[in-house]
mmCIF file of C-alpha atoms in Angstrom:
data_model
loop_
_atom_site.group_PDB
_atom_site.id
_atom_site.type_symbol
_atom_site.label_atom_id
_atom_site.label_comp_id
_atom_site.label_asym_id
_atom_site.label_seq_id
_atom_site.Cartn_x
_atom_site.Cartn_y
_atom_site.Cartn_z
ATOM 1 C CA GLU A 1 -84.626 45.577 -43.370
ATOM 2 C CA SER A 2 -81.060 46.814 -43.313
ATOM 3 C CA GLY A 3 -79.977 48.393 -40.053
ATOM 4 C CA GLN A 4 -83.047 47.143 -38.209
ATOM 5 C CA GLN A 5 -82.259 45.793 -34.761
ATOM 6 C CA GLU A 6 -84.314 43.075 -33.105
ATOM 7 C CA ILE A 7 -86.313 44.176 -30.072
ATOM 8 C CA SER A 8 -84.776 41.413 -27.950
ATOM 9 C CA THR A 9 -81.438 43.199 -28.390
ATOM 10 C CA TYR A 10 -82.826 45.748 -25.934
ATOM 11 C CA TYR A 11 -85.132 43.826 -23.623
ATOM 12 C CA ALA A 12 -84.139 40.610 -21.872
ATOM 13 C CA ARG A 13 -86.343 37.554 -21.966
ATOM 14 C CA SER A 14 -88.144 37.195 -18.664
ATOM 15 C CA MET B 1 -113.877 30.020 -15.011
ATOM 16 C CA PHE B 2 -113.069 33.177 -16.915
ATOM 17 C CA GLU B 3 -115.805 35.533 -18.061
ATOM 18 C CA ALA B 4 -115.601 39.157 -19.183
ATOM 19 C CA ARG B 5 -118.494 41.248 -20.477
ATOM 20 C CA LEU B 6 -117.885 44.431 -22.429
ATOM 21 C CA VAL B 7 -120.923 46.586 -23.207
ATOM 22 C CA GLU B 8 -118.960 48.721 -25.690
ATOM 23 C CA GLY B 9 -117.985 45.643 -27.698
ATOM 24 C CA SER B 10 -116.632 47.738 -30.567
ATOM 25 C CA LEU B 11 -113.582 48.452 -28.387
ATOM 26 C CA LEU B 12 -112.581 44.780 -28.549
ATOM 27 C CA LYS B 13 -113.095 44.772 -32.311
ATOM 28 C CA LYS B 14 -110.796 47.798 -32.590
ATOM 29 C CA VAL B 15 -108.198 46.186 -30.325
ATOM 30 C CA MET B 16 -108.078 43.146 -32.608
ATOM 31 C CA GLU B 17 -107.732 45.341 -35.691
ATOM 32 C CA SER B 18 -104.772 47.041 -34.007
ATOM 33 C CA ILE B 19 -102.726 43.838 -33.665
ATOM 34 C CA LYS B 20 -103.917 41.288 -36.200
ATOM 35 C CA ASP B 21 -101.673 42.472 -39.056
ATOM 36 C CA LEU B 22 -98.584 42.522 -36.843
ATOM 37 C CA LEU B 23 -99.032 39.301 -34.876
ATOM 38 C CA ASN B 24 -100.127 35.848 -36.013
ATOM 39 C CA GLU B 25 -100.786 34.349 -32.623
ATOM 40 C CA ALA B 26 -100.480 35.375 -28.998
ATOM 41 C CA SER B 27 -101.617 34.463 -25.516
ATOM 42 C CA TRP B 28 -104.154 36.501 -23.607
ATOM 43 C CA ASP B 29 -103.002 36.286 -20.015
ATOM 44 C CA CYS B 30 -106.084 36.715 -17.853
ATOM 45 C CA SER B 31 -105.873 37.510 -14.152
ATOM 46 C CA GLY B 32 -107.761 39.512 -11.565
ATOM 47 C CA ASN B 33 -106.174 42.688 -12.946
ATOM 48 C CA GLY B 34 -107.479 42.189 -16.449
ATOM 49 C CA MET B 35 -106.516 40.739 -19.816
ATOM 50 C CA CYS B 36 -102.914 41.285 -20.960
ATOM 51 C CA LEU B 37 -101.136 40.306 -24.104
ATOM 52 C CA GLN B 38 -97.469 40.640 -24.921
ATOM 53 C CA ALA B 39 -95.974 39.363 -28.171
ATOM 54 C CA MET B 40 -93.298 40.053 -30.735
ATOM 55 C CA ASP B 41 -93.981 40.088 -34.451
ATOM 56 C CA SER B 42 -92.616 37.109 -36.401
ATOM 57 C CA SER B 43 -89.374 38.911 -37.261
ATOM 58 C CA HIS B 44 -88.810 39.901 -33.590
ATOM 59 C CA VAL B 45 -88.464 43.570 -34.514
ATOM 60 C CA ALA B 46 -91.585 44.976 -32.859
ATOM 61 C CA LEU B 47 -93.242 44.195 -29.553
ATOM 62 C CA VAL B 48 -96.898 44.661 -28.640
ATOM 63 C CA SER B 49 -98.007 45.065 -25.035
ATOM 64 C CA LEU B 50 -101.724 45.331 -24.497
ATOM 65 C CA MET B 51 -103.831 45.720 -21.373
ATOM 66 C CA LEU B 52 -107.594 45.596 -20.876
ATOM 67 C CA LYS B 53 -108.236 46.431 -17.233
ATOM 68 C CA SER B 54 -110.714 44.289 -15.323
ATOM 69 C CA ASP B 55 -112.594 47.359 -14.087
ATOM 70 C CA GLY B 56 -113.067 48.413 -17.710
ATOM 71 C CA PHE B 57 -115.478 45.493 -18.150
ATOM 72 C CA GLU B 58 -119.052 45.622 -16.891
ATOM 73 C CA ASN B 59 -118.682 42.105 -15.522
ATOM 74 C CA TYR B 60 -115.349 40.435 -14.937
ATOM 75 C CA ARG B 61 -114.718 37.088 -13.316
ATOM 76 C CA CYS B 62 -111.380 35.292 -13.254
ATOM 77 C CA ASP B 63 -111.300 32.493 -10.677
ATOM 78 C CA ARG B 64 -107.658 31.714 -11.414
ATOM 79 C CA SER B 65 -105.087 33.145 -13.793
ATOM 80 C CA ILE B 66 -105.232 31.530 -17.208
ATOM 81 C CA SER B 67 -103.411 31.903 -20.474
ATOM 82 C CA LEU B 68 -105.513 31.695 -23.625
ATOM 83 C CA GLY B 69 -103.470 30.877 -26.746
ATOM 84 C CA ILE B 70 -105.186 32.513 -29.686
ATOM 85 C CA ASN B 71 -104.823 32.581 -33.451
ATOM 86 C CA LEU B 72 -105.411 36.319 -33.832
ATOM 87 C CA ALA B 73 -106.562 36.190 -37.453
ATOM 88 C CA SER B 74 -109.266 33.684 -36.429
ATOM 89 C CA MET B 75 -110.340 35.795 -33.434
ATOM 90 C CA SER B 76 -110.498 38.877 -35.628
ATOM 91 C CA LYS B 77 -112.682 37.049 -38.164
ATOM 92 C CA ILE B 78 -115.065 35.956 -35.415
ATOM 93 C CA LEU B 79 -115.254 39.454 -33.912
ATOM 94 C CA LYS B 80 -116.194 40.790 -37.335
ATOM 95 C CA CYS B 81 -119.412 38.789 -36.874
ATOM 96 C CA ALA B 82 -120.318 41.161 -34.014
ATOM 97 C CA SER B 83 -122.099 44.413 -34.836
ATOM 98 C CA ASN B 84 -120.448 47.591 -33.660
ATOM 99 C CA ASP B 85 -123.105 48.202 -31.021
ATOM 100 C CA ASP B 86 -123.124 44.609 -29.731
ATOM 101 C CA ILE B 87 -122.247 43.678 -26.176
ATOM 102 C CA ILE B 88 -119.403 41.125 -26.234
ATOM 103 C CA THR B 89 -118.833 38.455 -23.602
ATOM 104 C CA ILE B 90 -115.688 36.291 -23.582
ATOM 105 C CA ARG B 91 -115.885 33.026 -21.666
ATOM 106 C CA ALA B 92 -113.475 30.145 -21.044
ATOM 107 C CA GLU B 93 -113.686 27.283 -18.586
ATOM 108 C CA ASP B 94 -110.562 26.447 -16.585
ATOM 109 C CA ASP B 95 -108.375 24.017 -18.591
ATOM 110 C CA ALA B 96 -110.692 24.398 -21.578
ATOM 111 C CA ASP B 97 -109.455 23.903 -25.119
ATOM 112 C CA ALA B 98 -111.881 26.466 -26.503
ATOM 113 C CA ILE B 99 -113.045 30.021 -25.885
ATOM 114 C CA THR B 100 -116.587 31.309 -26.423
ATOM 115 C CA PHE B 101 -117.559 34.716 -27.719
ATOM 116 C CA MET B 102 -121.151 35.838 -27.184
ATOM 117 C CA PHE B 103 -122.584 38.843 -29.030
ATOM 118 C CA GLU B 104 -125.801 40.452 -27.786
ATOM 119 C CA SER B 105 -127.631 43.187 -29.634
ATOM 120 C CA PRO B 106 -128.406 46.258 -27.487
ATOM 121 C CA LYS B 107 -132.091 45.286 -27.342
ATOM 122 C CA GLN B 108 -131.164 41.689 -26.454
ATOM 123 C CA ASP B 109 -133.272 40.453 -29.384
ATOM 124 C CA ARG B 110 -130.329 38.801 -31.151
ATOM 125 C CA VAL B 111 -127.789 36.677 -29.347
ATOM 126 C CA SER B 112 -125.053 34.758 -31.131
ATOM 127 C CA ASP B 113 -122.221 32.668 -29.791
ATOM 128 C CA TYR B 114 -119.077 31.406 -31.430
ATOM 129 C CA GLU B 115 -116.674 28.874 -30.042
ATOM 130 C CA MET B 116 -113.056 29.014 -31.117
ATOM 131 C CA LYS B 117 -110.320 26.462 -30.486
ATOM 132 C CA LEU B 118 -107.451 27.556 -28.280
ATOM 133 C CA MET B 119 -103.799 26.920 -29.140
ATOM 134 C CA ASN B 120 -100.931 25.659 -27.040
ATOM 135 C CA LEU B 121 -98.415 28.443 -27.405
ATOM 136 C CA ASP B 122 -94.904 28.518 -26.084
ATOM 137 C CA THR B 123 -94.706 32.258 -25.589
ATOM 138 C CA GLU B 124 -91.667 34.323 -24.751
ATOM 139 C CA HIS B 125 -92.041 37.379 -22.573
ATOM 140 C CA LEU B 126 -89.633 40.269 -22.561
ATOM 141 C CA GLY B 127 -89.038 42.381 -19.472
ATOM 142 C CA ILE B 128 -89.761 46.015 -20.296
ATOM 143 C CA PRO B 129 -88.154 48.234 -17.656
ATOM 144 C CA ASP B 130 -89.843 51.408 -16.467
ATOM 145 C CA THR B 131 -88.144 54.082 -18.548
ATOM 146 C CA GLU B 132 -87.902 57.837 -18.149
ATOM 147 C CA TYR B 133 -87.866 58.876 -21.784
ATOM 148 C CA ALA B 134 -85.933 61.918 -23.015
ATOM 149 C CA CYS B 135 -88.904 63.045 -25.148
ATOM 150 C CA VAL B 136 -92.607 62.286 -25.012
ATOM 151 C CA ILE B 137 -94.608 63.633 -27.945
ATOM 152 C CA LYS B 138 -98.401 63.651 -27.771
ATOM 153 C CA MET B 139 -100.297 64.334 -30.956
ATOM 154 C CA PRO B 140 -103.599 63.536 -32.636
ATOM 155 C CA SER B 141 -103.554 59.874 -33.674
ATOM 156 C CA GLY B 142 -104.955 60.764 -37.101
ATOM 157 C CA GLU B 143 -102.059 63.159 -37.651
ATOM 158 C CA PHE B 144 -99.498 60.466 -36.841
ATOM 159 C CA SER B 145 -101.243 58.011 -39.216
ATOM 160 C CA ARG B 146 -101.142 60.593 -41.985
ATOM 161 C CA ILE B 147 -97.462 61.402 -41.439
ATOM 162 C CA CYS B 148 -96.494 57.706 -41.591
ATOM 163 C CA ARG B 149 -98.628 57.131 -44.687
ATOM 164 C CA ASP B 150 -97.401 60.245 -46.507
ATOM 165 C CA LEU B 151 -93.710 59.696 -45.793
ATOM 166 C CA SER B 152 -93.967 56.058 -46.940
ATOM 167 C CA VAL B 153 -94.280 57.490 -50.452
ATOM 168 C CA LEU B 154 -90.667 58.648 -50.174
ATOM 169 C CA GLY B 155 -88.798 56.014 -48.271
ATOM 170 C CA ASP B 156 -88.696 53.024 -45.940
ATOM 171 C CA SER B 157 -87.556 54.959 -42.868
ATOM 172 C CA VAL B 158 -88.489 58.088 -40.987
ATOM 173 C CA ILE B 159 -86.106 60.236 -38.987
ATOM 174 C CA ILE B 160 -87.903 61.692 -35.974
ATOM 175 C CA CYS B 161 -86.156 64.733 -34.571
ATOM 176 C CA CYS B 162 -87.596 66.129 -31.353
ATOM 177 C CA THR B 163 -86.408 69.480 -30.028
ATOM 178 C CA LYS B 164 -87.894 72.159 -27.789
ATOM 179 C CA ASP B 165 -89.346 73.863 -30.883
ATOM 180 C CA GLY B 166 -91.347 70.841 -31.954
ATOM 181 C CA VAL B 167 -90.993 67.628 -33.908
ATOM 182 C CA ARG B 168 -89.711 67.010 -37.435
ATOM 183 C CA PHE B 169 -90.439 63.845 -39.375
ATOM 184 C CA SER B 170 -88.225 63.311 -42.429
ATOM 185 C CA ALA B 171 -87.909 60.654 -45.110
ATOM 186 C CA LYS B 172 -85.814 60.340 -48.235
ATOM 187 C CA GLY B 173 -85.498 57.954 -51.121
ATOM 188 C CA ASP B 174 -84.918 57.710 -54.870
ATOM 189 C CA LEU B 175 -87.849 60.036 -55.496
ATOM 190 C CA GLY B 176 -86.547 62.847 -53.310
ATOM 191 C CA ASN B 177 -87.146 63.829 -49.730
ATOM 192 C CA GLY B 178 -89.868 65.179 -47.487
ATOM 193 C CA ASN B 179 -90.164 66.853 -44.110
ATOM 194 C CA ILE B 180 -93.165 67.416 -41.879
ATOM 195 C CA LYS B 181 -92.707 69.800 -38.961
ATOM 196 C CA LEU B 182 -95.183 69.978 -36.126
ATOM 197 C CA ALA B 183 -95.034 72.876 -33.711
ATOM 198 C CA GLN B 184 -96.287 72.569 -30.165
ATOM 199 C CA SER B 185 -99.847 73.770 -29.886
ATOM 200 C CA ALA B 186 -100.085 77.143 -28.199
ATOM 201 C CA ASN B 187 -103.796 77.246 -27.546
ATOM 202 C CA VAL B 188 -106.187 74.535 -28.558
ATOM 203 C CA ASP B 189 -109.818 74.340 -27.622
ATOM 204 C CA LYS B 190 -109.860 70.592 -27.902
ATOM 205 C CA GLU B 191 -107.277 68.571 -25.994
ATOM 206 C CA GLU B 192 -107.386 65.776 -28.589
ATOM 207 C CA GLU B 193 -106.134 68.150 -31.297
ATOM 208 C CA ALA B 194 -103.070 69.286 -29.348
ATOM 209 C CA VAL B 195 -99.424 68.589 -30.109
ATOM 210 C CA VAL B 196 -97.492 68.563 -26.838
ATOM 211 C CA VAL B 197 -93.782 67.864 -26.450
ATOM 212 C CA ASP B 198 -92.390 66.979 -23.036
ATOM 213 C CA MET B 199 -88.628 67.143 -23.551
ATOM 214 C CA ARG B 200 -85.701 66.629 -21.207
ATOM 215 C CA GLU B 201 -83.169 66.211 -23.992
ATOM 216 C CA ALA B 202 -83.329 66.583 -27.777
ATOM 217 C CA VAL B 203 -83.497 63.209 -29.569
ATOM 218 C CA THR B 204 -83.080 62.159 -33.194
ATOM 219 C CA LEU B 205 -83.814 58.544 -34.122
ATOM 220 C CA THR B 206 -84.645 56.570 -37.274
ATOM 221 C CA PHE B 207 -87.467 54.037 -37.497
ATOM 222 C CA SER B 208 -88.977 51.702 -40.061
ATOM 223 C CA LEU B 209 -92.128 53.168 -41.596
ATOM 224 C CA ARG B 210 -93.401 49.680 -42.384
ATOM 225 C CA TYR B 211 -93.754 48.967 -38.658
ATOM 226 C CA LEU B 212 -95.053 52.428 -37.745
ATOM 227 C CA ASN B 213 -97.783 51.961 -40.338
ATOM 228 C CA PHE B 214 -98.745 48.697 -38.599
ATOM 229 C CA PHE B 215 -98.970 50.599 -35.297
ATOM 230 C CA THR B 216 -101.302 53.235 -36.698
ATOM 231 C CA LYS B 217 -104.008 50.568 -37.073
ATOM 232 C CA ALA B 218 -104.712 51.390 -33.405
ATOM 233 C CA ALA B 219 -105.739 54.973 -34.226
ATOM 234 C CA PRO B 220 -109.506 54.223 -34.027
ATOM 235 C CA LEU B 221 -108.981 53.386 -30.328
ATOM 236 C CA SER B 222 -107.800 56.832 -29.305
ATOM 237 C CA SER B 223 -107.839 60.409 -30.534
ATOM 238 C CA GLN B 224 -104.307 60.911 -29.209
ATOM 239 C CA VAL B 225 -101.102 58.905 -29.527
ATOM 240 C CA SER B 226 -97.889 59.335 -27.586
ATOM 241 C CA LEU B 227 -94.401 58.665 -28.911
ATOM 242 C CA SER B 228 -91.765 58.166 -26.210
ATOM 243 C CA MET B 229 -88.125 58.281 -27.274
ATOM 244 C CA SER B 230 -84.653 58.144 -25.799
ATOM 245 C CA GLU B 231 -81.349 57.629 -27.580
ATOM 246 C CA ASP B 232 -80.516 53.954 -28.148
ATOM 247 C CA VAL B 233 -83.729 52.480 -26.746
ATOM 248 C CA PRO B 234 -86.856 51.327 -28.546
ATOM 249 C CA LEU B 235 -89.564 53.846 -29.370
ATOM 250 C CA MET B 236 -92.795 53.339 -27.433
ATOM 251 C CA VAL B 237 -95.991 54.228 -29.291
ATOM 252 C CA GLU B 238 -98.978 54.255 -26.953
ATOM 253 C CA TYR B 239 -102.683 54.430 -27.686
ATOM 254 C CA LYS B 240 -104.837 54.612 -24.577
ATOM 255 C CA ILE B 241 -108.076 52.660 -24.735
ATOM 256 C CA ASN B 242 -110.841 54.955 -23.534
ATOM 257 C CA ASP B 243 -114.574 54.363 -23.567
ATOM 258 C CA LYS B 244 -117.161 56.811 -24.914
ATOM 259 C CA GLU B 245 -117.148 58.653 -21.578
ATOM 260 C CA GLY B 246 -113.364 59.004 -21.739
ATOM 261 C CA ASP B 247 -112.688 56.568 -18.901
ATOM 262 C CA SER B 248 -109.493 54.535 -19.225
ATOM 263 C CA LYS B 249 -109.989 50.873 -20.057
ATOM 264 C CA GLY B 250 -106.376 50.039 -20.812
ATOM 265 C CA TYR B 251 -103.792 50.620 -23.517
ATOM 266 C CA VAL B 252 -102.051 49.280 -26.604
ATOM 267 C CA ARG B 253 -98.305 49.909 -26.581
ATOM 268 C CA TYR B 254 -95.949 49.133 -29.427
ATOM 269 C CA TYR B 255 -92.180 49.047 -29.085
ATOM 270 C CA LEU B 256 -89.839 49.372 -32.048
ATOM 271 C CA ALA B 257 -86.052 49.288 -32.017
ATOM 272 C CA PRO B 258 -84.406 52.201 -33.842
ATOM 273 C CA LYS B 259 -82.620 51.593 -37.119
ATOM 274 C CA ILE B 260 -78.873 52.036 -37.071
ATOM 275 C CA GLU B 261 -76.494 52.945 -39.888
ATOM 276 C CA ASP B 262 -75.052 49.894 -41.653
#
């Protein structure tokens, strides 16, 4: 979808 | 050895229904604290974080922490073989390549067991920091489901605007536009019917209705849902998992990044 950010943009991989 | 027995087995059936359309496969991480699952959907847009607390089970034994890689569609199909009033026991040996589900009727006159193969999954975990959200909206879960369903008629996205007066959900598309305003409940006899806004700062964010509609599959788990929002961070949609007596057995939390203007 246009404008939809991925969640990993916000939360770092742990 | 891992073994967990849930007398209100329908809760596990509902938990599976709440995630099976969003996730294909995931690992149940079992420890002394309970059963946890964290996974992103295949497009890495939404994140599910699920907890079933060990003390929410009638019997719970976890000799050492194990990770059970599961095809969720398969597990959901197997759990559909359990009646709603069945007692469900999950069992896995250490280093086993299969998991067993046992369903007992309340009178113990029918016992079935199903063995399902486990998967080797290379799962990624995301660190979700503790967040003080600018707005936390609590509302009846059925109301939230209806808003998401109704506004999907108009568009792909919903703008959620939370102020001290209440919450406004808006959508627009080729057809036209629609707005649903919810005021905070002044006096409600039943807590589960209340709309409560806990606001530090007004927030307006846009989210994909396609994903929110996936999240509302958890509505049968809880009469209330909470939406936690802050500018520029993912929305958290939480359904608490409570038993018939109202005791907390865990939660299903969904995280969704806001949409931004192109």
